[in-house]
Short mmCIF file of C-alpha atoms in Angstrom, two decimals:
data_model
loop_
_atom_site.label_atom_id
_atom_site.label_comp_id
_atom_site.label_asym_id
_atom_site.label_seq_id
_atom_site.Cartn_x
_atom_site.Cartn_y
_atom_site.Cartn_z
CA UNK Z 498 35.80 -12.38 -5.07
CA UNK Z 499 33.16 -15.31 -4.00
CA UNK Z 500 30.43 -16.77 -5.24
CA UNK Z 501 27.02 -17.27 -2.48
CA UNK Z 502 25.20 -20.10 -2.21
CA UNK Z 503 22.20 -19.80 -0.36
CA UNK Z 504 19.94 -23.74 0.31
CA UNK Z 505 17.06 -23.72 1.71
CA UNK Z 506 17.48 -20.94 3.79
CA UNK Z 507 14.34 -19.95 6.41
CA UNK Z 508 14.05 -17.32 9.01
CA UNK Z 509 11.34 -17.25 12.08
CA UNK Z 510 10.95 -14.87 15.04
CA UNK Z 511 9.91 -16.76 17.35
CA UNK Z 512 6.31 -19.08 15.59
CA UNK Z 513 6.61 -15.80 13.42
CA UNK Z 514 7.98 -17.21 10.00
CA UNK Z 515 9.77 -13.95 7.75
CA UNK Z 516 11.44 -15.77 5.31
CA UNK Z 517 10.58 -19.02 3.97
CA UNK Z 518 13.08 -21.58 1.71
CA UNK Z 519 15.21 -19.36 -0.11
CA UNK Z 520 17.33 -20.90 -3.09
CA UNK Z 521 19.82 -18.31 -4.64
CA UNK Z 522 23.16 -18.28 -6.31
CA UNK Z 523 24.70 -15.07 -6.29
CA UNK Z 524 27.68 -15.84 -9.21
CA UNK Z 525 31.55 -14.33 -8.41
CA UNK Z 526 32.07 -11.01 -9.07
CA UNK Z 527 28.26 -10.34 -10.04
CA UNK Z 528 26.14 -7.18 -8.69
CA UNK Z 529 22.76 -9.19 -7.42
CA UNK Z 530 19.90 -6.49 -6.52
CA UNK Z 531 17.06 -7.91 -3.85
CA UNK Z 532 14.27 -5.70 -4.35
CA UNK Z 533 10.73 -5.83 -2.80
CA UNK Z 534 8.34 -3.47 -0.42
CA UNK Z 535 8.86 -3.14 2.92
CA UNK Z 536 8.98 -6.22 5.43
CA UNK Z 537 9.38 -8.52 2.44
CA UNK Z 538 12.21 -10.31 4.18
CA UNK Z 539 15.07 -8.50 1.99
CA UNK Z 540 17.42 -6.89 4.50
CA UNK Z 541 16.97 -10.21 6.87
CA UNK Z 542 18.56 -12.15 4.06
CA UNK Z 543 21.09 -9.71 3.92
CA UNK Z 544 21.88 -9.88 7.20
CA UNK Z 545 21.82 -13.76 7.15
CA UNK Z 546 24.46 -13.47 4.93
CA UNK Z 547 26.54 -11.34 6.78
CA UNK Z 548 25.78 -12.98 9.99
CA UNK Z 549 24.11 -10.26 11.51
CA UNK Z 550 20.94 -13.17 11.99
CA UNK Z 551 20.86 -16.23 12.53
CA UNK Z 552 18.97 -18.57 10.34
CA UNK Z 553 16.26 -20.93 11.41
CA UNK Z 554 16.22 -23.49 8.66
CA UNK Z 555 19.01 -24.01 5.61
CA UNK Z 556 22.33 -22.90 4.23
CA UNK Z 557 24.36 -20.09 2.97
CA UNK Z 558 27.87 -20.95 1.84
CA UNK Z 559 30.34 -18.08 0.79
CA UNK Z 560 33.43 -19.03 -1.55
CA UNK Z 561 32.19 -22.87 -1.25
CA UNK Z 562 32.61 -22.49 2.44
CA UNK Z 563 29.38 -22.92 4.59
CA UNK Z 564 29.35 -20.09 6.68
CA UNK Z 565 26.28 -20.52 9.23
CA UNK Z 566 28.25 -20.88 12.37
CA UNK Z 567 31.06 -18.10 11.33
CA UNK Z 568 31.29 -14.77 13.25
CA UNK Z 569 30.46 -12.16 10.94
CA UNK Z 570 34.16 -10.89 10.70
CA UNK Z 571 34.86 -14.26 9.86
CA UNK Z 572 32.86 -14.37 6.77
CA UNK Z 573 34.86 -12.19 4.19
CA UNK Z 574 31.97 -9.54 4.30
CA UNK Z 575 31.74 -6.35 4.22
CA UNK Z 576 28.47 -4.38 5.16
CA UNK Z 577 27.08 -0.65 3.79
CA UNK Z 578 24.26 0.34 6.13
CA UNK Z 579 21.44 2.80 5.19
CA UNK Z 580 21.99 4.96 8.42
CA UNK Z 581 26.28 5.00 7.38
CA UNK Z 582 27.29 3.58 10.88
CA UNK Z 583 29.91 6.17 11.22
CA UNK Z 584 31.92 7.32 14.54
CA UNK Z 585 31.03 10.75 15.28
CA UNK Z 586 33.89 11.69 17.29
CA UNK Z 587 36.20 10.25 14.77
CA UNK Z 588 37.51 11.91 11.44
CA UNK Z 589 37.18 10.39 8.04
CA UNK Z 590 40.81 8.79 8.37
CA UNK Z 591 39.98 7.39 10.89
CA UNK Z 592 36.96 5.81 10.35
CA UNK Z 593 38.13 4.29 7.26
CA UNK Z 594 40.75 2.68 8.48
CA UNK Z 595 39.28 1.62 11.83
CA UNK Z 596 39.42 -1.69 11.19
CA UNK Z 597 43.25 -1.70 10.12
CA UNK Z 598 44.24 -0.69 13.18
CA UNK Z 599 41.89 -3.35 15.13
CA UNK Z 600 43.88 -5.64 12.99
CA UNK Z 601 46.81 -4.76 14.18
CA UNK Z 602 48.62 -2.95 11.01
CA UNK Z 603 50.78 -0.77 11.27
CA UNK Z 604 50.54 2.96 11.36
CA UNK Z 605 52.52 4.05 7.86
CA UNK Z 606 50.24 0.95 6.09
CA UNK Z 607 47.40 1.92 7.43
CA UNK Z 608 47.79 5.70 6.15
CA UNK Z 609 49.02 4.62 2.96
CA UNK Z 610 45.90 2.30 2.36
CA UNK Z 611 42.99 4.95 3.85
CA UNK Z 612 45.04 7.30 1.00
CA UNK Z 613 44.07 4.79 -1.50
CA UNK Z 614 40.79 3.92 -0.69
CA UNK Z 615 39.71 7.36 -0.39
CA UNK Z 616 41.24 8.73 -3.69
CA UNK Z 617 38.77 5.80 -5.00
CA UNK Z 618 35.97 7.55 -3.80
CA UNK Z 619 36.92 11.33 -3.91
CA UNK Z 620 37.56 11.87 -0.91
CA UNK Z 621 41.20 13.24 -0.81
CA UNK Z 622 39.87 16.46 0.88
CA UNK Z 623 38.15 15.58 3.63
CA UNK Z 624 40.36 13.43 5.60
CA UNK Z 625 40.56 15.43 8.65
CA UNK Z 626 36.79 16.14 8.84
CA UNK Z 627 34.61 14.77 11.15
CA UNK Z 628 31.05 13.20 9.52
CA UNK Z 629 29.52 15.91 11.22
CA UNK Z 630 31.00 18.15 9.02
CA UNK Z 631 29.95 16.25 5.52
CA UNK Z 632 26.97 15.72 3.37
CA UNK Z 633 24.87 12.74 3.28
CA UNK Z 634 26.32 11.55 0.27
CA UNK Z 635 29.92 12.15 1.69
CA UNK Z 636 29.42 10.40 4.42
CA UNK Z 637 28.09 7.58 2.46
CA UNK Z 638 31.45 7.69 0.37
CA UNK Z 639 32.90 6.93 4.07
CA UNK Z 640 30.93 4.37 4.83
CA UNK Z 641 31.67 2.76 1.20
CA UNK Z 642 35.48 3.57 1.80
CA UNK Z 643 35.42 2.17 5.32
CA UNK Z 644 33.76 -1.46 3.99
CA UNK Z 645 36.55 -1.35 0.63
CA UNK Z 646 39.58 -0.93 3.01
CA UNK Z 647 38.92 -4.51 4.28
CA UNK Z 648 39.36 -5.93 1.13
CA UNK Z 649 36.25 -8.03 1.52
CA UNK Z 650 34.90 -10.74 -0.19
CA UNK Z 651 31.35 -9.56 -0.91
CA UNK Z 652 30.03 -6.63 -0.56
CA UNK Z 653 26.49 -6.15 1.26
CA UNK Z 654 24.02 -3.09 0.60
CA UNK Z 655 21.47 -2.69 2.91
CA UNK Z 656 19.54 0.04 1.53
CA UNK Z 657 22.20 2.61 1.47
CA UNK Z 658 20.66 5.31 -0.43
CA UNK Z 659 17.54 5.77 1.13
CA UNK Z 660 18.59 8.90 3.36
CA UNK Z 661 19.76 10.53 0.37
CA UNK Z 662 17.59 13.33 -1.45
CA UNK Z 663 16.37 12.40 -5.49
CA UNK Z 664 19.57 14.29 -7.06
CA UNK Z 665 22.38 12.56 -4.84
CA UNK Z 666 20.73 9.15 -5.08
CA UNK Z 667 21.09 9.50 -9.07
CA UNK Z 668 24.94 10.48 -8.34
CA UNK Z 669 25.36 7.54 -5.80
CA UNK Z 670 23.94 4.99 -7.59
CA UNK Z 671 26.07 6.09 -10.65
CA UNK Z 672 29.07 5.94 -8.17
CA UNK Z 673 28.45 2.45 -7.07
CA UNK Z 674 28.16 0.70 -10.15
CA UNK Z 675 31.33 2.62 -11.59
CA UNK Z 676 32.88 1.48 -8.11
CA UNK Z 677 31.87 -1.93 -8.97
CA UNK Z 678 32.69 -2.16 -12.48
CA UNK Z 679 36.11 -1.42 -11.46
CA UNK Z 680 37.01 -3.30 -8.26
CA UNK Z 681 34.29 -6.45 -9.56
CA UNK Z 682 33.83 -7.56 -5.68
CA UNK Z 683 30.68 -9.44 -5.26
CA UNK Z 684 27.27 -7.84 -4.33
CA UNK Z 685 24.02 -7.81 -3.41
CA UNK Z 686 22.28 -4.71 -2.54
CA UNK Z 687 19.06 -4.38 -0.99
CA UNK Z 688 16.83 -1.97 -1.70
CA UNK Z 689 12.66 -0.81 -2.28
CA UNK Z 690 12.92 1.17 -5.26
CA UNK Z 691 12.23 -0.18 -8.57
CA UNK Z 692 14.68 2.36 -10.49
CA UNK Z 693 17.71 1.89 -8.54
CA UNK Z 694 17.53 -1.76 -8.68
CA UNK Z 695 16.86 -1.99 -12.34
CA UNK Z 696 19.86 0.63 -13.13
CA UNK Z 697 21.81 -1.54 -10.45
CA UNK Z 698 21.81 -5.02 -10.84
CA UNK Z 699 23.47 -7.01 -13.43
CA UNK Z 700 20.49 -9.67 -11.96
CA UNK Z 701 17.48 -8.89 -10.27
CA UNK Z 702 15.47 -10.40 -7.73
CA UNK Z 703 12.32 -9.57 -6.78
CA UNK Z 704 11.10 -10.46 -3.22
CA UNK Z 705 7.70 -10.53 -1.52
CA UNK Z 706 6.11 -11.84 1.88
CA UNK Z 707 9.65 -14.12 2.45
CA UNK Z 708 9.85 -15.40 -0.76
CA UNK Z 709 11.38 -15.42 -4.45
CA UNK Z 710 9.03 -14.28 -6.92
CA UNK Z 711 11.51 -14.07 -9.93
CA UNK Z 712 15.17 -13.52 -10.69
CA UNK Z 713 16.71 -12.77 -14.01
CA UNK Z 714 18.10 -9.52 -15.84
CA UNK Z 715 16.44 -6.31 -15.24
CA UNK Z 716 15.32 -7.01 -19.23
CA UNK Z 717 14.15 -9.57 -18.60
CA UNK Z 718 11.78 -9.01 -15.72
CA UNK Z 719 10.44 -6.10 -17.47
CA UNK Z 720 9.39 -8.17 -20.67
CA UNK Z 721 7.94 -11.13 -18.73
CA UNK Z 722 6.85 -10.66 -15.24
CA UNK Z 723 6.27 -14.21 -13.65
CA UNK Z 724 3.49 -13.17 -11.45
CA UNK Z 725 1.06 -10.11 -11.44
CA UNK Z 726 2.90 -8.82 -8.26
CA UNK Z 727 6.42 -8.56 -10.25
CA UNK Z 728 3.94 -6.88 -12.83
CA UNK Z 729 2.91 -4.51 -10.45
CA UNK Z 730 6.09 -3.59 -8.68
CA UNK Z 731 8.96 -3.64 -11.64
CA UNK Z 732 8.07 -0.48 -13.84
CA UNK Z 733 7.54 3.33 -13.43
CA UNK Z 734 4.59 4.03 -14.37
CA UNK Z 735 3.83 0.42 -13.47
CA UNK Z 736 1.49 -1.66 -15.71
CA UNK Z 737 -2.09 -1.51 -15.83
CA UNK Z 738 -4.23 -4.39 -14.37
CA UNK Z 739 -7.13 -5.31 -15.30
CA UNK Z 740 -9.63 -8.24 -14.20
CA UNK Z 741 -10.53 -9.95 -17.71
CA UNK Z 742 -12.67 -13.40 -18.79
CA UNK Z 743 -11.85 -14.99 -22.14
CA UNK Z 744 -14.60 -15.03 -24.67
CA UNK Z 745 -15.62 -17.68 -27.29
CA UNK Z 746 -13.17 -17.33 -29.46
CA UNK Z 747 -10.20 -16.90 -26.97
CA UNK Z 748 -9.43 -13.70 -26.37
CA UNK Z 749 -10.29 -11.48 -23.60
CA UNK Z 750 -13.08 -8.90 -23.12
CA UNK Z 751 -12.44 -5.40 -21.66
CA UNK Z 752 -14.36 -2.47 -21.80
CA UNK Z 753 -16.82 -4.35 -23.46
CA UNK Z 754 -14.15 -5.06 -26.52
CA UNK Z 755 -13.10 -8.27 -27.42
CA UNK Z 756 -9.58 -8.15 -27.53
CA UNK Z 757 -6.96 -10.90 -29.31
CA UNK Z 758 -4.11 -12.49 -27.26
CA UNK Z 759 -1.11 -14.32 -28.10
CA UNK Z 760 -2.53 -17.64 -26.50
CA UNK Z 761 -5.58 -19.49 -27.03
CA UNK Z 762 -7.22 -19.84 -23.92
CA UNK Z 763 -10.18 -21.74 -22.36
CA UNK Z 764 -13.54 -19.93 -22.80
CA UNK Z 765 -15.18 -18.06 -19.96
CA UNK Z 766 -11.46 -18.34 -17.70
CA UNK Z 767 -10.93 -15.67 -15.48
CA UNK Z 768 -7.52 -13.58 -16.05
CA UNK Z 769 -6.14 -10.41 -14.90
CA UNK Z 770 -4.57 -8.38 -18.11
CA UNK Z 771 -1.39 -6.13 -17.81
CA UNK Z 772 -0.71 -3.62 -20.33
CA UNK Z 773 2.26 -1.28 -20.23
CA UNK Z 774 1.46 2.09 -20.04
CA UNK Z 775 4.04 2.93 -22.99
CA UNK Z 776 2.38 0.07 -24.84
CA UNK Z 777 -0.75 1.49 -25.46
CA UNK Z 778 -1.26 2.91 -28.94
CA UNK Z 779 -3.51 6.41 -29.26
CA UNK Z 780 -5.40 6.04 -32.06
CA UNK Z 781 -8.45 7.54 -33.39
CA UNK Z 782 -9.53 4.34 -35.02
CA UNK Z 783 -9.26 2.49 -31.55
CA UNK Z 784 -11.88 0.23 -30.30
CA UNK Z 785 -10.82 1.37 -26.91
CA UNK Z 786 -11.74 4.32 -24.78
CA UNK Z 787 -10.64 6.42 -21.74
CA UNK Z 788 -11.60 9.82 -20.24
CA UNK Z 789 -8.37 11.29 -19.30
CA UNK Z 790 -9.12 12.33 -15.45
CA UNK Z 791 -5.28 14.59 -14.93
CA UNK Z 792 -2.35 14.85 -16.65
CA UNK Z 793 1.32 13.99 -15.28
CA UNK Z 794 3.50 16.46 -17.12
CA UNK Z 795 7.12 14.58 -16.57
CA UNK Z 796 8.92 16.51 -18.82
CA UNK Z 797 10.32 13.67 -21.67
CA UNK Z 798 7.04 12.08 -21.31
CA UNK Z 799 3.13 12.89 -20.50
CA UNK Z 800 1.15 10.36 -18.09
CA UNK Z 801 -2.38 10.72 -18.95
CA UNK Z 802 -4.76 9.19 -16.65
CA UNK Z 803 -8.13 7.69 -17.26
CA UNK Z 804 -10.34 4.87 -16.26
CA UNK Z 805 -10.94 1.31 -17.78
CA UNK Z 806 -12.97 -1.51 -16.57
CA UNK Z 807 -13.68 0.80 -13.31
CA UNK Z 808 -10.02 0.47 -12.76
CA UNK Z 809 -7.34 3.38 -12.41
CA UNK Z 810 -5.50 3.01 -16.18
CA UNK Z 811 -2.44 5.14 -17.38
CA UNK Z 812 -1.19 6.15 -20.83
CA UNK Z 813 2.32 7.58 -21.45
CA UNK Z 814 2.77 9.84 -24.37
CA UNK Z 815 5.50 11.61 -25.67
CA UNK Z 816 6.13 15.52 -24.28
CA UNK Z 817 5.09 16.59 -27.69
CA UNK Z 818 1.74 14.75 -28.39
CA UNK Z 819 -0.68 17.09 -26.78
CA UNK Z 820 -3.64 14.46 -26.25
CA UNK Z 821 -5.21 15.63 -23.05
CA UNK Z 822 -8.71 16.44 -22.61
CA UNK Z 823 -12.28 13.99 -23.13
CA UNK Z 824 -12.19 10.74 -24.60
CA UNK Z 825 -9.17 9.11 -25.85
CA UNK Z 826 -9.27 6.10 -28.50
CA UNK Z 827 -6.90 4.05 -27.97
CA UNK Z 828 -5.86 0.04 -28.89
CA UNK Z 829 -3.30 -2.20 -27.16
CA UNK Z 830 -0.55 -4.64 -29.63
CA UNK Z 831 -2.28 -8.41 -28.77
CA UNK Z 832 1.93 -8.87 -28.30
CA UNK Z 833 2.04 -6.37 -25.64
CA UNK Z 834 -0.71 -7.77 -23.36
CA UNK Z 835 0.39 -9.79 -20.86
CA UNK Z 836 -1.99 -12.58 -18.99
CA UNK Z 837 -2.13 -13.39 -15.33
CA UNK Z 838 -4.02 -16.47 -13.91
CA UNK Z 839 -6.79 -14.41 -11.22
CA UNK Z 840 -6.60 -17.23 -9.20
CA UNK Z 841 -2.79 -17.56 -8.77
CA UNK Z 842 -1.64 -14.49 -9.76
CA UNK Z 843 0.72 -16.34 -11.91
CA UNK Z 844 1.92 -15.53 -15.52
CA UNK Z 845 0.53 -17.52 -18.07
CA UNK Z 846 2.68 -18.17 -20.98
CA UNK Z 847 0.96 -20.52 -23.06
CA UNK Z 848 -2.22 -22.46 -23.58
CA UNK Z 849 -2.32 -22.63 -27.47
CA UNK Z 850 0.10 -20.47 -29.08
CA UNK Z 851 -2.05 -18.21 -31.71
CA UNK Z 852 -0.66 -17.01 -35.03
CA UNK Z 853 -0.41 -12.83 -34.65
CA UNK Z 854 0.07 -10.20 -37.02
CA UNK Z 855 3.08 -8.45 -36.77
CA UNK Z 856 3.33 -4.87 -35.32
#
């Protein structure tokens, strides 16, 4: 195992900057998940790591050892590619142990060790098949094998579930972290989707237009979003939005109710307010209102889907509440709204703190 160290770290296509100043410490034996929408700069730190790319600006050290001007095979890592990267004319012995018998090891080692690996990941059977001849999510067990038989010091995920169909990508990602858990190898996977990362990652970190938004636990980026993009992007169903102004007494005006907040904020400041859709409280007695436009039937849950402030809003309900049709009342726990600077986007934690009920 090895820790990453990652300084200052820029990438540019030509005047084209993709990445700007990354600062990341990816501890020893850790499972780091980079997640963010497409062309956020993820998989070209990934590859910057693995010296796929060659950074601009900065440094990434592996195991305390700066590795900018190391060939890739020189780095200790070992890469899982969304598209597998298999030989086709090769069987599955083979191509796990390809790089055995680059090295040089003998033949009877070199059986013994593909035996190993693939027991690890189930693959006992299928030895003699070609990929040809497997499912996707076998030949990602290849792919997995093939990158374990190196013994590497970090492992790299670049996307490697995405050809996979809803059912297999639940097994897979299941697979990997057990995988993990046991062999404890460094890693950072790369991925776009918000579930797999926060199932994933023993730390999460959220990337957008080159750059770090937030890192910390899955938990913890859930509770406290630092910016109204993390807001928008960590969650399924994600949060509600909506464009605010505090009133006279501090607290924040939507729908035409006056709303409390946890913070005492300047009167007449603009704010963008994100709500939860679990966090929202049906209630006959709310101030609050909604006219439920469809209904997301999701089996263990209900989305119910309204307008408020002229802006798409979401409710989620248990299977069994039945709330569907017209107008529904509803109020928000002043705990459970979160505040977002409209200028900056950023999260504001504090002005005044303001004495709250409890819920």
């Amino acid at each position: 195992m090895a820790d990453i160290g990652i300084r200052s770290v820029s990438k540019s296509y030509g005047r084209q900057p993709v990445v700007h100043g990354i600062d990341l410490d990816v501890r020893s034996g850790e499972f780091v998940v980079v997640l963010g929408p497409s062309g956020c700069g993820k998989s070209t730190l990934l590859r910057m790591i693995a010296g796929l790319e060659e950074i601009t600006e900065g440094e990434i050290a592996i195991g305390g050892r700066v590795v900018n001007m190391l060939e890739p095979r020189e780095r200790g890592c070992a890469m899982v590619f969304q598209n597998y990267a298999l030989y086709p004319h090769m069987t599955v012995a083979e191509n796990i142990g390809y790089a055995l018998k680059v090295a040089g090891t003998a033949r009877d080692e070199r059986r013994r060790r593909v035996r190993e690996v693939a027991a690890t990941v189930g693959l006992d059977e299928f030895l003699d098949r070609k990929p040809g001849q497997l499912s996707g999510g076998q030949r990602q067990r290849v792919a997995m094998a093939r990158a374990m038989i190196r013994e590497p010091k970090v492992f790299l995920f670049d996307e490697p579930l995405s050809n996979l169909d809803a059912k297999l990508r639940v097994q897979m990602r299941i697979e990997i972290r057990k995988l993990h858990n046991r062999l404890g190898v460094t890693s950072v996977f790369v991925t776009h989707d918000q579930i797999e990362a926060m199932t994933l990652a023993d730390r999460l970190v959220v990337m957008n237009a080159g750059r770090i938004e937030q890192a910390g636990t899955p938990e913890d980026i859930y509770r406290a979003p630092a910016s109204r993009f993390v807001a928008s992007f960590v969650g399924s169903p994600p949060m509600n939005l909506i464009d605010a102004v505090v009133d006279e007494a501090g607290g924040i005006v939507i729908g035409g109710v006056a709303l409390p907040v946890p913070h005492r904020l300047a009167a007449g400041r603009k704010v963008t307010a994100g709500i939860r859709p679990e966090d929202v409280v049906l209630s006959d007695g709310g101030e609050l209102r909604s006219d439920v436009d469809f209904v997301e039937e999701l089996g263990s849950v209900r989305l119910l889907h309204g307008r408020l402030n002229d802006v798409d809003f979401v409710v989620q309900v248990a299977a069994a509440d039945r709330r569907a049709t017209g107008a529904l009342a509803f109020t928000v726990p002043p705990k459970r709204i979160h505040l977002f600077d409209a200028d900056t986007g950023l999260r504001i934690e504090h002005d005044t703190p303001v004495a709250i009920a409890a819920e």
